[in-house]
Short mmCIF file of C-alpha atoms in Angstrom, two decimals:
data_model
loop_
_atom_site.label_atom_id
_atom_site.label_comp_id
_atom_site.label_asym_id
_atom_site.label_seq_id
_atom_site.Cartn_x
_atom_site.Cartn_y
_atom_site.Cartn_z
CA UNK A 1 -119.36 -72.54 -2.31
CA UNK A 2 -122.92 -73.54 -1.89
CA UNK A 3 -121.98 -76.69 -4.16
CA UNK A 4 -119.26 -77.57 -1.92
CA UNK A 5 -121.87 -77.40 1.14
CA UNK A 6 -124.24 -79.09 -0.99
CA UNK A 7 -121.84 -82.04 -1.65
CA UNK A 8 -120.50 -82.06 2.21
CA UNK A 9 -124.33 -82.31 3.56
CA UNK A 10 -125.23 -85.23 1.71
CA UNK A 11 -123.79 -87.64 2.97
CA UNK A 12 -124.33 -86.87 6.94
CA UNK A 13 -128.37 -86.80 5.13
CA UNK A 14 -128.06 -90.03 4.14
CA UNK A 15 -126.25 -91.25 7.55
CA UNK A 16 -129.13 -89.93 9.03
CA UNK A 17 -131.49 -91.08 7.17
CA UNK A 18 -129.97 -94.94 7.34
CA UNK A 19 -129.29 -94.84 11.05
CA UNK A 20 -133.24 -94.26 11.87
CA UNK A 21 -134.72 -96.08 9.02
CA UNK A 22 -132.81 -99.06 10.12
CA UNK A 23 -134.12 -98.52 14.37
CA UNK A 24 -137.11 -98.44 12.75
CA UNK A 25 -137.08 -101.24 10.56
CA UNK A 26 -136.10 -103.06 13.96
CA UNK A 27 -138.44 -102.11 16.05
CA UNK A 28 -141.36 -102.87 13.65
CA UNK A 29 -139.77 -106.10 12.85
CA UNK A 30 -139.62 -106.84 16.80
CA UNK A 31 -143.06 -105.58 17.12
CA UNK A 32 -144.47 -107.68 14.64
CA UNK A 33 -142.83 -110.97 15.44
CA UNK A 34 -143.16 -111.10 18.66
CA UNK A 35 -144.45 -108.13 20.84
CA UNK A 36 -143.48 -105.81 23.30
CA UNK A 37 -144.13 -108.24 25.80
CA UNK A 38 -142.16 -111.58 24.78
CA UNK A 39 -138.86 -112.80 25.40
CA UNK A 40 -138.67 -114.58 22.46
CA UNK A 41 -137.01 -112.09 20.49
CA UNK A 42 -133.50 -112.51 22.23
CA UNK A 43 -131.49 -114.55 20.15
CA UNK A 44 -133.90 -114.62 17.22
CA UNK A 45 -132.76 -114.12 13.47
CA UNK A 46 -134.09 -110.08 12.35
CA UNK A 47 -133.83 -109.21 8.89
CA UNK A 48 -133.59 -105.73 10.17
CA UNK A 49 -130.02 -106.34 11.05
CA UNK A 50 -128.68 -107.56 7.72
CA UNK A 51 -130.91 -105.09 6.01
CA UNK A 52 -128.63 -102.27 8.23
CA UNK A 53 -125.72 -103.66 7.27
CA UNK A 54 -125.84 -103.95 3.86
CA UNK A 55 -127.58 -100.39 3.49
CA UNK A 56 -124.28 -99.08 5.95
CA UNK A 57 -121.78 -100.93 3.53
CA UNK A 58 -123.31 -99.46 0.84
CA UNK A 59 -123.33 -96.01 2.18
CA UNK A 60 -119.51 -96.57 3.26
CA UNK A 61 -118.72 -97.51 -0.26
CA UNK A 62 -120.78 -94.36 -1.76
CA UNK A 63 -118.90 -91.83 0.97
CA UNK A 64 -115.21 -93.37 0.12
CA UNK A 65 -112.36 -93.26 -2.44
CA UNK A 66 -110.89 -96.63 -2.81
CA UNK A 67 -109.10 -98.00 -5.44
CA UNK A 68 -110.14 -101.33 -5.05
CA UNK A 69 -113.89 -101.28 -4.00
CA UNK A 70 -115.22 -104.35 -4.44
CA UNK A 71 -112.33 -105.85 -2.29
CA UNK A 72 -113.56 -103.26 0.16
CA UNK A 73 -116.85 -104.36 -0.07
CA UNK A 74 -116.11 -107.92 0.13
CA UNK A 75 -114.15 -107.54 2.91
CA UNK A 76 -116.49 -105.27 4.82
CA UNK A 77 -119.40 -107.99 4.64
CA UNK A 78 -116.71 -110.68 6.17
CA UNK A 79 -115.42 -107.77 8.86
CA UNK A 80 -119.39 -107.35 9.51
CA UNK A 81 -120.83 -111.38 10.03
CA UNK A 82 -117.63 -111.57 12.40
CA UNK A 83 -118.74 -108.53 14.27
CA UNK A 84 -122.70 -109.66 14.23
CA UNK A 85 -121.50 -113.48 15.81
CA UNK A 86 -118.82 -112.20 18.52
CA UNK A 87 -121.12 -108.72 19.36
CA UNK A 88 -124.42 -110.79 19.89
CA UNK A 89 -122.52 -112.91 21.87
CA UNK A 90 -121.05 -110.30 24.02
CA UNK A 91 -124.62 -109.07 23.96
CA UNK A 92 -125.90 -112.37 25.49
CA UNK A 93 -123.51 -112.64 28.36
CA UNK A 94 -123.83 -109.21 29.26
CA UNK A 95 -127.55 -109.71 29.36
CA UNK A 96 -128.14 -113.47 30.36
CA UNK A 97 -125.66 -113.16 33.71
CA UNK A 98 -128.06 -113.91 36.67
CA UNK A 99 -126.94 -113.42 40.49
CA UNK A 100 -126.67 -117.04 42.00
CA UNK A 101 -126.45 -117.68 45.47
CA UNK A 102 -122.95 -119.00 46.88
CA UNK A 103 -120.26 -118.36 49.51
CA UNK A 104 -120.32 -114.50 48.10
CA UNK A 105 -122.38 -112.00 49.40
CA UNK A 106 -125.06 -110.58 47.55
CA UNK A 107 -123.48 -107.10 47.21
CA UNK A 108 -120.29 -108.97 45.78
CA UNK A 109 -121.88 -111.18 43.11
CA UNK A 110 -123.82 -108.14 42.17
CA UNK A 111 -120.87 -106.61 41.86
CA UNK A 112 -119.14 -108.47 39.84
CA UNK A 113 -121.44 -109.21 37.25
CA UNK A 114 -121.40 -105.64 37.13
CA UNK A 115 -117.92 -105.99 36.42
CA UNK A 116 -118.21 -108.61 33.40
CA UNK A 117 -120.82 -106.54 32.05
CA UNK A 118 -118.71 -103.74 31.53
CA UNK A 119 -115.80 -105.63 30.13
CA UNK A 120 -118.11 -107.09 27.76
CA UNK A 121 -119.48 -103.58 26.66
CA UNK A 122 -115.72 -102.55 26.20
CA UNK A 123 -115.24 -105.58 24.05
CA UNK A 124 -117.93 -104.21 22.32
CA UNK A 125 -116.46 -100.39 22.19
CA UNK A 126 -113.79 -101.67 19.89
CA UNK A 127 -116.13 -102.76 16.92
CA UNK A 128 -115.15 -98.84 16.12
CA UNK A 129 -111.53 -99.07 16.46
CA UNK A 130 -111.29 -102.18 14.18
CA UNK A 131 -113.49 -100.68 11.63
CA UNK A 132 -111.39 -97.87 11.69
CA UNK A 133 -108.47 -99.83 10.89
CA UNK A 134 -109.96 -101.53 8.18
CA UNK A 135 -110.89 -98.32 6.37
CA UNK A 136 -106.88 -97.33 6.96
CA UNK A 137 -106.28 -100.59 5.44
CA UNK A 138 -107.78 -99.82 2.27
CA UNK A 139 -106.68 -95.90 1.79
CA UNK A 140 -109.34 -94.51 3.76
CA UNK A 141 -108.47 -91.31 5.16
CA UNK A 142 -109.89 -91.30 8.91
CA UNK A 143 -107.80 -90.38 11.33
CA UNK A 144 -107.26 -91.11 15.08
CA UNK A 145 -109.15 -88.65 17.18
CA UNK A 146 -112.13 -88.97 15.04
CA UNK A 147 -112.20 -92.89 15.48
CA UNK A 148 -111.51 -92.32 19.38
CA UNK A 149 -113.83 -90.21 19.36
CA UNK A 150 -116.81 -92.89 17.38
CA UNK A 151 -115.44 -95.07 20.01
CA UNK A 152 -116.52 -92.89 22.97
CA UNK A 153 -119.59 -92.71 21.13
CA UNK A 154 -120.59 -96.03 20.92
CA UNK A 155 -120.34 -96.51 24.37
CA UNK A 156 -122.29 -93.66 25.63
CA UNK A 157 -124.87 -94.90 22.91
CA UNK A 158 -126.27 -97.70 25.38
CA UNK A 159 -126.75 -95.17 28.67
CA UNK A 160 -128.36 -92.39 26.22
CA UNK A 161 -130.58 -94.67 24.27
CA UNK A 162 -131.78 -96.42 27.41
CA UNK A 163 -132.65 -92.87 29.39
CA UNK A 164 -134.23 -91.75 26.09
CA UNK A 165 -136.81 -94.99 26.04
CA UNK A 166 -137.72 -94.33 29.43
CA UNK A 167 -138.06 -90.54 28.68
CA UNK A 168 -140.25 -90.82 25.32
CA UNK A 169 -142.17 -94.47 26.26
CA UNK A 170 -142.42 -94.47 30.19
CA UNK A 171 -141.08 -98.39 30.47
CA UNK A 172 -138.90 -100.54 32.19
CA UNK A 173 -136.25 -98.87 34.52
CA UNK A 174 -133.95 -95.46 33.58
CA UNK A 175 -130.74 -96.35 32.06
CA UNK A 176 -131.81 -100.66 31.17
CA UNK A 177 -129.15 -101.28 28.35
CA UNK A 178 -131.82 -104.21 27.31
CA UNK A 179 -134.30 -101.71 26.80
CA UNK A 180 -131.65 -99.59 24.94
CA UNK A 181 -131.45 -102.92 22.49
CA UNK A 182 -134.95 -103.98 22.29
CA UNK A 183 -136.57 -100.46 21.49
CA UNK A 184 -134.24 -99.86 18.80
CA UNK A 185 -133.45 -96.40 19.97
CA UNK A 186 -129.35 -97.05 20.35
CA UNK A 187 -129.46 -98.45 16.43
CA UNK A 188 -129.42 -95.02 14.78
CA UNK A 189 -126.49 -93.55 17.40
CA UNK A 190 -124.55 -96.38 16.84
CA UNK A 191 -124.73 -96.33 13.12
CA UNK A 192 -124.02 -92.54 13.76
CA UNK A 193 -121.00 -93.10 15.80
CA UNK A 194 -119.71 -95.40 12.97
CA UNK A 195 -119.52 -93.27 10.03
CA UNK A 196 -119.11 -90.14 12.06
CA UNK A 197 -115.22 -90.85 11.22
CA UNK A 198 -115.94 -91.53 7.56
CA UNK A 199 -117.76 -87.87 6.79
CA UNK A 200 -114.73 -85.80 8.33
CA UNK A 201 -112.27 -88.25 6.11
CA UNK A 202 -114.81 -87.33 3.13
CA UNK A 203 -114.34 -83.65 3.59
CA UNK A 204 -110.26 -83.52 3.59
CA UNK A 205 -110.59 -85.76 0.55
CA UNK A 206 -113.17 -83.41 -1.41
CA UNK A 207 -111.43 -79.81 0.07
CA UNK A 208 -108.08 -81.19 -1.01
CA UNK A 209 -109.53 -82.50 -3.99
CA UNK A 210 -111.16 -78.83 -4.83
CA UNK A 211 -108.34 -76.57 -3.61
#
């Protein structure tokens, strides 16, 4: 028994372990480069990011039975660049929208880029369903509610992480998804909410596999 506990704690370690090694890695990279203070780090190249990925893929392919890994794996790094070009995209409209003056009201054009924004961080709430799909695709067993569920997750990611920058560092304004972004601190929950699916389809597999 304590094996089998053992073997079903590792990995959710190692999640753990990846998810804040890689907001760290970000933040010091951001740091570094350019400071606190600059702009310039919005729609700059990190090495942080690539560096998460491939550590994530690899941790995907160490938590997961298939019978054709390296297919997996090839098709995970394709799944990911995709995901990296059309999420820092979102990202950018979400974040670069600016209230211009016109025949609207203030209050409406507020509004409504409050509107966009959302849609954009819904687009972005379905990097977990697709993932999800992909891991079905190559005998992964994750189910439904748990990949809801990561969904859910990755949304409430951005609100959390931004209250908890203002919380631990005292900057910007409570709940700034920028800030959420540019501290690092939503990296590790959404790298959480991603394999959170994975580890529950890693236990069936193992229990099954043991009974």
């Amino acid at each position: 028994m304590s094996s089998r506990a053992s073997s079903l704690r590792r990995p959710l370690t190692t999640l753990w372990l990846l998810a804040l090694l890689s907001g760290i890695a970000w933040r010091a990279e951001l740091e570094l480069r350019t400071g606190w203070a600059s702009l310039q780090w919005i729609g700059q190249f990190h090495w942080a990011i690539p560096a998460g990925v491939l550590a994530f893929i690899l941790w995907v392919l160490s938590v997961t039975r298939v019978q054709r890994p390296w297919a997996f794996a090839a098709t995970l790094l394709v799944y990911s660049t995709a995901a990296y070009v059309i999420v820092g995209r979102l990202l950018m409209t979400a974040f670069g929208r600016v209230i211009l003056l016109g025949d609207e009201g203030m209050d409406a054009i507020a509004r409504r880029i409050g509107i966009e924004k959302l849609v954009n961080f819904l687009l972005i709430a379905l990097l977990p369903l697709t993932f999800g799909l992909l891991c079905r695709l190559f005998g992964v067993r994750v189910r439904l509610l748990p990949v809801l569920a990561s969904a859910i997750l990755f949304m409430l990611s951005w609100p959390l992480a931004a209250h908890a920058f203002y919380f631990v560092e005292q900057r910007g304004t409570p709940g700034d998804p920028i800030h959420a972004l540019k501290s690092g601190y939503v990296i590790p929950l959404l790298i959480l909410s991603l394999g959170f699916p994975l580890l529950r389809a890693r236990r069936r597999a193992e229990l099954s596999f043991n009974a």
